[in-house]
Short mmCIF file of C-alpha atoms and ligand atoms in Angstrom, two decimals:
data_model
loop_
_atom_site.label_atom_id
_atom_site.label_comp_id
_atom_site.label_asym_id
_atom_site.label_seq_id
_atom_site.Cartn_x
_atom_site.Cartn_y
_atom_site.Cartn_z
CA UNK A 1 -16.36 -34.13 28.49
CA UNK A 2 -18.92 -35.24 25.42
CA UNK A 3 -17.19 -37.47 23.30
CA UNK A 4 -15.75 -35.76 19.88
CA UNK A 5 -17.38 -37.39 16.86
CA UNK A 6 -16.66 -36.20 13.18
CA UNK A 7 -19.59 -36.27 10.88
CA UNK A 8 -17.95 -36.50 7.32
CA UNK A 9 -20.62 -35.00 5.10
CA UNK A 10 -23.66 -32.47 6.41
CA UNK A 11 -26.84 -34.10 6.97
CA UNK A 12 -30.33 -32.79 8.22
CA UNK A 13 -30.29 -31.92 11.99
CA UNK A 14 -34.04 -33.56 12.19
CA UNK A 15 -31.71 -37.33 10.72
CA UNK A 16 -29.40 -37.04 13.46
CA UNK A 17 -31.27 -35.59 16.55
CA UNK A 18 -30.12 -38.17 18.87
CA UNK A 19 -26.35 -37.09 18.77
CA UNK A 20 -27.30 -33.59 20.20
CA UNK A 21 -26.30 -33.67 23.86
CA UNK A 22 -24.71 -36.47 23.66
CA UNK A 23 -21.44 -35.87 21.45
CA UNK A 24 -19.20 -32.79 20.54
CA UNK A 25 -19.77 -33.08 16.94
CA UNK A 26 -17.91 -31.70 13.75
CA UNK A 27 -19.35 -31.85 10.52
CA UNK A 28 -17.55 -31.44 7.13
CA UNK A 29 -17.97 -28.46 5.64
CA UNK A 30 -20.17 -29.58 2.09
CA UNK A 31 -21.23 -32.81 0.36
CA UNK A 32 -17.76 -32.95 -1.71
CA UNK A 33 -16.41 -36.70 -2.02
CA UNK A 34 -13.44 -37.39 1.35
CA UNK A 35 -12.84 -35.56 4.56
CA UNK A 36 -12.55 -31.67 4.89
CA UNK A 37 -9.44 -29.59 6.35
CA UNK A 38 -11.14 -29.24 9.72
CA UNK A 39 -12.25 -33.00 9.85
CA UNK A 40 -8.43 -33.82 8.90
CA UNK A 41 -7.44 -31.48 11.67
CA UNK A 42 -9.80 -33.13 14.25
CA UNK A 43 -8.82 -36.40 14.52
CA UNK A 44 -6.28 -37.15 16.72
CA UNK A 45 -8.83 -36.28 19.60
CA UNK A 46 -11.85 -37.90 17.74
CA UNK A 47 -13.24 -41.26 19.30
CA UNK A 48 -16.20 -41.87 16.58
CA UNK A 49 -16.56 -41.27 12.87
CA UNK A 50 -20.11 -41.30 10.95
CA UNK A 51 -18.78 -41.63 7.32
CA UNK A 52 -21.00 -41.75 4.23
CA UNK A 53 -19.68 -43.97 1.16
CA UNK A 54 -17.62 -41.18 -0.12
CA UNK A 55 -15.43 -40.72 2.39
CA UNK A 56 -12.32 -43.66 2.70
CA UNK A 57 -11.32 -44.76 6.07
CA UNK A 58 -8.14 -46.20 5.45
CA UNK A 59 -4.94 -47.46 7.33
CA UNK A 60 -3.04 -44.00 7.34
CA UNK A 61 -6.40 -41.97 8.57
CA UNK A 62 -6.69 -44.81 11.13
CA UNK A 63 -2.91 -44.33 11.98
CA UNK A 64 -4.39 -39.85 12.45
CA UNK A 65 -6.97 -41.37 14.94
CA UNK A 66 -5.45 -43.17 17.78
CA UNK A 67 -8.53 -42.74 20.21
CA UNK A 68 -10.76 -43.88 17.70
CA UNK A 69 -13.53 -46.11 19.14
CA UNK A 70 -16.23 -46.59 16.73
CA UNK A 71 -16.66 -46.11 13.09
CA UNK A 72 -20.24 -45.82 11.39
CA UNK A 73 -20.84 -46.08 8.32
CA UNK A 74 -24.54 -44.32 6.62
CA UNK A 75 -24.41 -46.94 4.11
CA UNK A 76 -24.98 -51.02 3.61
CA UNK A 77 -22.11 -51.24 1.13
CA UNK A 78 -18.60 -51.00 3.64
CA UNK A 79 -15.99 -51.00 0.39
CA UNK A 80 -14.96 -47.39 1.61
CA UNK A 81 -13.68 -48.85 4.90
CA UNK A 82 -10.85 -50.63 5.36
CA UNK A 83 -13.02 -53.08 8.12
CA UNK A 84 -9.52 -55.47 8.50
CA UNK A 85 -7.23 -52.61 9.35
CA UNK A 86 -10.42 -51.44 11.63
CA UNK A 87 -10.61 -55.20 13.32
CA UNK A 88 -6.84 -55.03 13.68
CA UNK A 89 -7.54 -52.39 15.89
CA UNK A 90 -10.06 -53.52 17.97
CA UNK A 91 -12.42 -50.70 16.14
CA UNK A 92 -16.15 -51.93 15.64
CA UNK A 93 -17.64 -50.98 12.47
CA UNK A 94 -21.41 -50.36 11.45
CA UNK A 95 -23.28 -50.18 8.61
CA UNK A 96 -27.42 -49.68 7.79
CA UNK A 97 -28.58 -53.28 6.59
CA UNK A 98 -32.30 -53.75 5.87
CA UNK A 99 -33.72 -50.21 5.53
CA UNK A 100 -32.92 -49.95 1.95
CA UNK A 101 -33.64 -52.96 0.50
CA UNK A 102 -36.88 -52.16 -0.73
CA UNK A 103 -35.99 -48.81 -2.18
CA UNK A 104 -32.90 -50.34 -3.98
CA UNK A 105 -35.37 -53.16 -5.33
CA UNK A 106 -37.66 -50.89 -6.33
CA UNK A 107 -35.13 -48.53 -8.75
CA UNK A 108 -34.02 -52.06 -9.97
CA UNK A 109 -37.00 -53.04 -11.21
CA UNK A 110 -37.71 -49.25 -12.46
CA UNK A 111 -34.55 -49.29 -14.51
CA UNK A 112 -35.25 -52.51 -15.86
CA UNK A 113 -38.09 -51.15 -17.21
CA UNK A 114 -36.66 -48.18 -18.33
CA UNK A 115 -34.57 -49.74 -20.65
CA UNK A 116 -36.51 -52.30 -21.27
CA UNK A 117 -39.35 -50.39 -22.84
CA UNK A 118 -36.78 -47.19 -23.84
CA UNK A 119 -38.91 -44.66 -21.66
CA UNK A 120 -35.82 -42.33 -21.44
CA UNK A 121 -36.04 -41.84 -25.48
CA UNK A 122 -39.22 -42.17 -26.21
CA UNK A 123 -40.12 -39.60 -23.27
CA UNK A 124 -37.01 -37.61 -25.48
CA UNK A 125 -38.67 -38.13 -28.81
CA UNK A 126 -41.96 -36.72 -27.79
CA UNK A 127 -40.85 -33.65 -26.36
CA UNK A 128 -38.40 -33.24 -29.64
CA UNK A 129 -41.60 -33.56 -31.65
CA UNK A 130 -40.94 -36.75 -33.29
CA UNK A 131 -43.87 -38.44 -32.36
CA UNK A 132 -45.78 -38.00 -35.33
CA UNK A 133 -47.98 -41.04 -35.38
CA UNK A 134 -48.50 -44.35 -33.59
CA UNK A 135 -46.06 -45.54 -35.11
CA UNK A 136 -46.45 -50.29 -35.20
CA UNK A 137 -42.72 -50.69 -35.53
CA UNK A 138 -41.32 -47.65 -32.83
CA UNK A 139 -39.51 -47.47 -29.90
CA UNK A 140 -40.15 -51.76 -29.68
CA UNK A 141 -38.85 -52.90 -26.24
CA UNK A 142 -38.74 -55.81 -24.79
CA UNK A 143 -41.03 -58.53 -22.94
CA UNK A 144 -40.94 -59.46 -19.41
CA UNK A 145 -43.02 -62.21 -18.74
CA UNK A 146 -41.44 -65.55 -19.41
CA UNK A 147 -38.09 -63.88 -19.68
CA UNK A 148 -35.11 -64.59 -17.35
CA UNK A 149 -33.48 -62.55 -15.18
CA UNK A 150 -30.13 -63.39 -13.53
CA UNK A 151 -29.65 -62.37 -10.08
CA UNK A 152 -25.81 -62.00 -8.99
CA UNK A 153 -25.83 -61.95 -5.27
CA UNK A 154 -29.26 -63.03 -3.57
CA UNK A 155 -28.82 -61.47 -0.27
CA UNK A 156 -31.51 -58.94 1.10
CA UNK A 157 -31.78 -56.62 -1.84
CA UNK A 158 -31.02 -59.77 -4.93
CA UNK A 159 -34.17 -61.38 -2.84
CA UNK A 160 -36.18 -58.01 -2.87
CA UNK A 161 -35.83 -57.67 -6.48
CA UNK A 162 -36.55 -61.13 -7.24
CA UNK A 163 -39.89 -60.99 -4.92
CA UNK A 164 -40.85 -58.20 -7.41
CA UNK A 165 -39.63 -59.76 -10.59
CA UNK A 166 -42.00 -62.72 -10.02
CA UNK A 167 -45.16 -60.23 -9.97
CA UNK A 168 -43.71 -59.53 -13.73
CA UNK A 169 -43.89 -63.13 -14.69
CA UNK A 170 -40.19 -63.38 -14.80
CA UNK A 171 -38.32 -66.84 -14.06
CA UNK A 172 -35.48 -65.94 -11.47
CA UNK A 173 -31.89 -67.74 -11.33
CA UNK A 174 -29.28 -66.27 -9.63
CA UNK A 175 -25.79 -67.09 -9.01
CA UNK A 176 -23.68 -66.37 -5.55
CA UNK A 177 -20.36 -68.34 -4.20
CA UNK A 178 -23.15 -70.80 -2.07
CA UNK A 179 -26.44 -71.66 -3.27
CA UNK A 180 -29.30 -70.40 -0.09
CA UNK A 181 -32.48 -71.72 0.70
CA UNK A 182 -35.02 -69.01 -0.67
CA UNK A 183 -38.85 -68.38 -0.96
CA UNK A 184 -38.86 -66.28 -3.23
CA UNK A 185 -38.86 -68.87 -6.18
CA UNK A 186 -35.39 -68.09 -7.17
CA UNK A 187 -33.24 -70.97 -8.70
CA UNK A 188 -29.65 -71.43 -8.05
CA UNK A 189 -27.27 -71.96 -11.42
CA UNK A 190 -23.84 -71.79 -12.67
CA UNK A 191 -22.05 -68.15 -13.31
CA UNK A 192 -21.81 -69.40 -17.08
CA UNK A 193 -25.32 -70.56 -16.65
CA UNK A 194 -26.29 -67.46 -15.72
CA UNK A 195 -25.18 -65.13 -18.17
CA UNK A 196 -25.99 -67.71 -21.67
CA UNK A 197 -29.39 -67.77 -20.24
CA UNK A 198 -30.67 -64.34 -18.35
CA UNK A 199 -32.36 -61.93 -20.51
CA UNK A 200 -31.74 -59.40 -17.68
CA UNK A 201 -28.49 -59.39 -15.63
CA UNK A 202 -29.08 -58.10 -12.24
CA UNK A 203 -25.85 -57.04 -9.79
CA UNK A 204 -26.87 -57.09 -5.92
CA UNK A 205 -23.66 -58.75 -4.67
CA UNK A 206 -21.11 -56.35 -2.29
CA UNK A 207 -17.78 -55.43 -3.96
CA UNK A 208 -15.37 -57.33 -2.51
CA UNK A 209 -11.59 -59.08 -3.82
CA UNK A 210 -13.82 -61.77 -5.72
CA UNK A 211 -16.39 -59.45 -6.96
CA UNK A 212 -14.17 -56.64 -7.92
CA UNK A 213 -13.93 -56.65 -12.32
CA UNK A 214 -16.49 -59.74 -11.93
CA UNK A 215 -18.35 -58.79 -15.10
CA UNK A 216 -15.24 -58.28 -17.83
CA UNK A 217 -14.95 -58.64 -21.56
CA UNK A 218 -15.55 -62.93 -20.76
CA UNK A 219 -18.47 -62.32 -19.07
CA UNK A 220 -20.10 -59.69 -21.11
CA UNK A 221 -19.28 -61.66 -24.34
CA UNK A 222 -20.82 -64.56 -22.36
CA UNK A 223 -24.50 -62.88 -22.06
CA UNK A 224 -26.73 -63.08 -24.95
CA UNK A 225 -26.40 -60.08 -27.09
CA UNK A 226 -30.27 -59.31 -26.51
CA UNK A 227 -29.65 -59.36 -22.71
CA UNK A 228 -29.51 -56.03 -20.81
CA UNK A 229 -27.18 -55.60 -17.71
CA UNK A 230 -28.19 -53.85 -14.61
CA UNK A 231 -26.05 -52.57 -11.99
CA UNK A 232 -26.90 -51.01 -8.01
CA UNK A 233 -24.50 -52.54 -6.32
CA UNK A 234 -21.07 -51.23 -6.91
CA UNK A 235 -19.22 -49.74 -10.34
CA UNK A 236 -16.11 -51.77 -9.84
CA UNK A 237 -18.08 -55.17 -10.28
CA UNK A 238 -18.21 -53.52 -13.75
CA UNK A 239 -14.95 -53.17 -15.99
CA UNK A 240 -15.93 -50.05 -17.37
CA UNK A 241 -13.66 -50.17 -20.66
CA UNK A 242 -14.91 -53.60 -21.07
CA UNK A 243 -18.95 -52.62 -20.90
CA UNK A 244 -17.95 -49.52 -23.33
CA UNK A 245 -17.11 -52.06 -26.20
CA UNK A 246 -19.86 -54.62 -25.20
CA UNK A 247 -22.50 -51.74 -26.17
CA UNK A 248 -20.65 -50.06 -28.25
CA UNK A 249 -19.92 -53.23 -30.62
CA UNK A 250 -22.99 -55.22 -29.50
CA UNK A 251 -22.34 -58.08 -27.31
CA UNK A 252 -25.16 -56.94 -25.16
CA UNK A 253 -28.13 -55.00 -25.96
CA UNK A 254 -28.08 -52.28 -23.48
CA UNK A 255 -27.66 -51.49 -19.67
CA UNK A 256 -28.44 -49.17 -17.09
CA UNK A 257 -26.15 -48.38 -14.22
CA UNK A 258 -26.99 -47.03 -10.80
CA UNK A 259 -23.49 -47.14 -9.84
CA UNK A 260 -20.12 -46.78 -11.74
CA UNK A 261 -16.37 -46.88 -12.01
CA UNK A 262 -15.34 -44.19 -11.61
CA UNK A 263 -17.83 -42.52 -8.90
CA UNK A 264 -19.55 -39.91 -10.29
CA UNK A 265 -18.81 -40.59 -13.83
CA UNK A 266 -17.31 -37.50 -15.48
CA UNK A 267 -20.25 -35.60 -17.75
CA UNK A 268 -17.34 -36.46 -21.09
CA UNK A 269 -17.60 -40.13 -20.12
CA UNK A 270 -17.86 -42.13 -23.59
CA UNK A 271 -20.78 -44.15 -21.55
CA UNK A 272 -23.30 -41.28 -21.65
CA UNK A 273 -22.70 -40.91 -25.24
CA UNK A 274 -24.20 -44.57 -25.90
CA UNK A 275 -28.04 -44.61 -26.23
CA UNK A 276 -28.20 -48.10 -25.00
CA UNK A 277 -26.72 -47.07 -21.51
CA UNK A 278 -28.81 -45.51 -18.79
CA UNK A 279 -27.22 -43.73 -15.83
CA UNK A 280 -28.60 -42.77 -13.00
CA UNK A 281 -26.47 -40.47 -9.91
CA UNK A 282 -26.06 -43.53 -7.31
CA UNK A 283 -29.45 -43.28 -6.31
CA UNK A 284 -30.98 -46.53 -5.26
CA UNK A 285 -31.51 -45.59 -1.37
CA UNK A 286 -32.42 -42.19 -2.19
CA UNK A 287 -36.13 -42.40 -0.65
CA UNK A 288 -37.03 -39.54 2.33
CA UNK A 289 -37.65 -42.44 4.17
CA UNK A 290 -35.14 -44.45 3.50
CA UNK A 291 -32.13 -41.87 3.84
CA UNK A 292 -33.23 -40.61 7.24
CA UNK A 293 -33.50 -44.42 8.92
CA UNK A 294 -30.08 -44.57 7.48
CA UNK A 295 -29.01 -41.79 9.68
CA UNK A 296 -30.64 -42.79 12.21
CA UNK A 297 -29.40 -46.32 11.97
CA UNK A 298 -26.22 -44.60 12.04
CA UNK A 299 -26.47 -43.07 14.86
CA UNK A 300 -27.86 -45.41 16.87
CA UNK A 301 -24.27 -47.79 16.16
CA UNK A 302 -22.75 -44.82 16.33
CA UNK A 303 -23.70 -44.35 20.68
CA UNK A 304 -23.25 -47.81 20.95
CA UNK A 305 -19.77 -47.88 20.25
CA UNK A 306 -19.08 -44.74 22.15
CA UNK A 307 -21.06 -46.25 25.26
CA UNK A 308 -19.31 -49.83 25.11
CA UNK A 309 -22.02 -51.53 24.04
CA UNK A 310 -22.46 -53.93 20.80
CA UNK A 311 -23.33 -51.93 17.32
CA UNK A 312 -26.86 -53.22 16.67
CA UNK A 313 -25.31 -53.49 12.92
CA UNK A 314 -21.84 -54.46 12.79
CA UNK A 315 -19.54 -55.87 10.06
CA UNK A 316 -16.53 -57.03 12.10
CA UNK A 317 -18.25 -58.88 15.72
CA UNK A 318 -15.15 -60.61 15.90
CA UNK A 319 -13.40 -57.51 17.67
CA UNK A 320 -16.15 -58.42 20.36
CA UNK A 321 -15.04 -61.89 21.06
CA UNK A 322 -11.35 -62.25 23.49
C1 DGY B 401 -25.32 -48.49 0.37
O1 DGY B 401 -25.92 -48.27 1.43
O2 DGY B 401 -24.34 -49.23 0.30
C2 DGY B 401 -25.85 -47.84 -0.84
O3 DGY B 401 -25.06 -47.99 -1.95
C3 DGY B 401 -26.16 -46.37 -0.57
O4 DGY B 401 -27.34 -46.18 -1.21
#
């Protein structure tokens, strides 16, 4: 008997070609955030789970899956997986590092630019017909070289972005618990350092206990209110209310937001009514490319786990050793 796997979300048959034959899969029925009816339904007999970021695998689903062998995740970022109650269990998880650094890096650096030099507007204004002139004085953005950007986090993605930031002329600092050795020219400071001094705030670090509300009303008021905030790592390093009155009553100048808290932002969200904040759907991996090594990648922990054998990617090794 194949092994039963449940795939949470549909993806294209071509991403995940080398399940077929191998496992008796069930995939949820559409793309809509958690896991379907039938999904629900299918695991107490399921022994693997290939989970994108919007589905939560959590102590009681755990508890629903008691043959449960392997748990892959089609995503870098594990924050929708409880990995401890996993460990507890002996359950090896996997996740898709690598593959989308560079596609994150490069939507960092494109919506750092964005705001920046106001392309969303002034794209806007000339398709409203209010570009009337070359105007001296309009849509005035800001300059990159010799300005500072702040990296928070400078693990594959922070050092990816900061690679790239360099070709702008920008100096790079960047805060994280440790300071790393890096070639990539990026200097290690204080948080508080950080924000008084970064013309653009970058977030690359995973959401985690200590990272979760990291950038509140102190921190924001902390930045210089020219400085523009960035953010593809996760919305809850964000206090949402908070970043609503820093651009709202100026503390910072403006910021642009690849993820957010909540996840999809509702359309009525007093965020997209600020023309200071961009917002973009959660897209940083979202390269052809990049998606379909994802799935791939997730696959390939996916068999492992099923066979016995080590996840080439895995976030809890320690249910390996004993
Ligand atoms: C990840 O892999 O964690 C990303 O957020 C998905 O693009």
């Amino acid at each position: 008997m194949k092994p039963m796997v449940l795939l949470s979300h549909p993806l294209p048959s071509e991403w995940i070609a080398s399940l077929e034959g191998q496992v008796h899969l069930i995939v949820g029925p559409d793309e809509r955030p958690g896991w379907a009816p039938n999904l629900l339904e299918a695991l107490p007999a399921a022994e693997g789970l290939i989970c994108l970021l919007t589905a939560r695998v959590d102590e009681a689903l755990l508890d629903r899956a008691p043959r449960l062998r392997v748990v892959s995740n089609m995503a870098v970022g594990v924050d929708n997986i409880d990995v401890a109650a996993c460990t507890r269990r002996g359950i090896p998880v996997g996740n898709t590092p690598g593959v989308l650094t560079d596609a994150t890096a490069d939507l960092t650096l494109g919506l750092l630019l964005a705001v920046a030099r106001w392309l969303p507007q002034s794209a806007q204004d000339a398709r409203a017909g209010r570009w009337t002139t070359w105007s001296p004085t309009g849509w005035l953005g800001a300059d990159l070289r010799g300005a500072t950007l702040g990296i928070i986090g400078l693990g594959k993605i922070g050092m990816a972005v900061a690679e790239r930031a360099r070709g702008f002329g920008l100096r790079v600092v960047y805060w994280q618990p440790r300071p790393k050795e890096n070639k990539v020219g990026a200097t290690y400071v204080s948080f508080e350092e950080l924000l008084a001094a970064s013309d653009f705030v970058s977030l690359h670090c995973p959401l985690n206990d200590s990272t979760r509300g990291l950038i509140g009303e102190t921190a924001l008021r902390a930045m210089k209110p020219t400085a523009i905030l960035i953010n593809v790592a996760r919305g809850p390093v964000v206090q949402t209310e908070a970043l609503v009155r820093a651009l709202s009553q100026g503390w910072i100048a403006a910021a642009a937001l690849d993820v957010t808290d909540p996840e999809p932002l509702p359309s009525d969200h007093p965020l997209y009514s600020l023309p200071n904040c961009l917002i973009t759907p959660h897209i940083g991996s979202a390269t052809y490319g990049t998606r379909r090594r994802m799935a791939e990648m997730a696959c390939e922990n996916l068999l492992a786990g099923l066979e016995g054998r080590p996840l080439p990617h895995c976030v809890n090794p320690q249910v390996y050793e004993g």
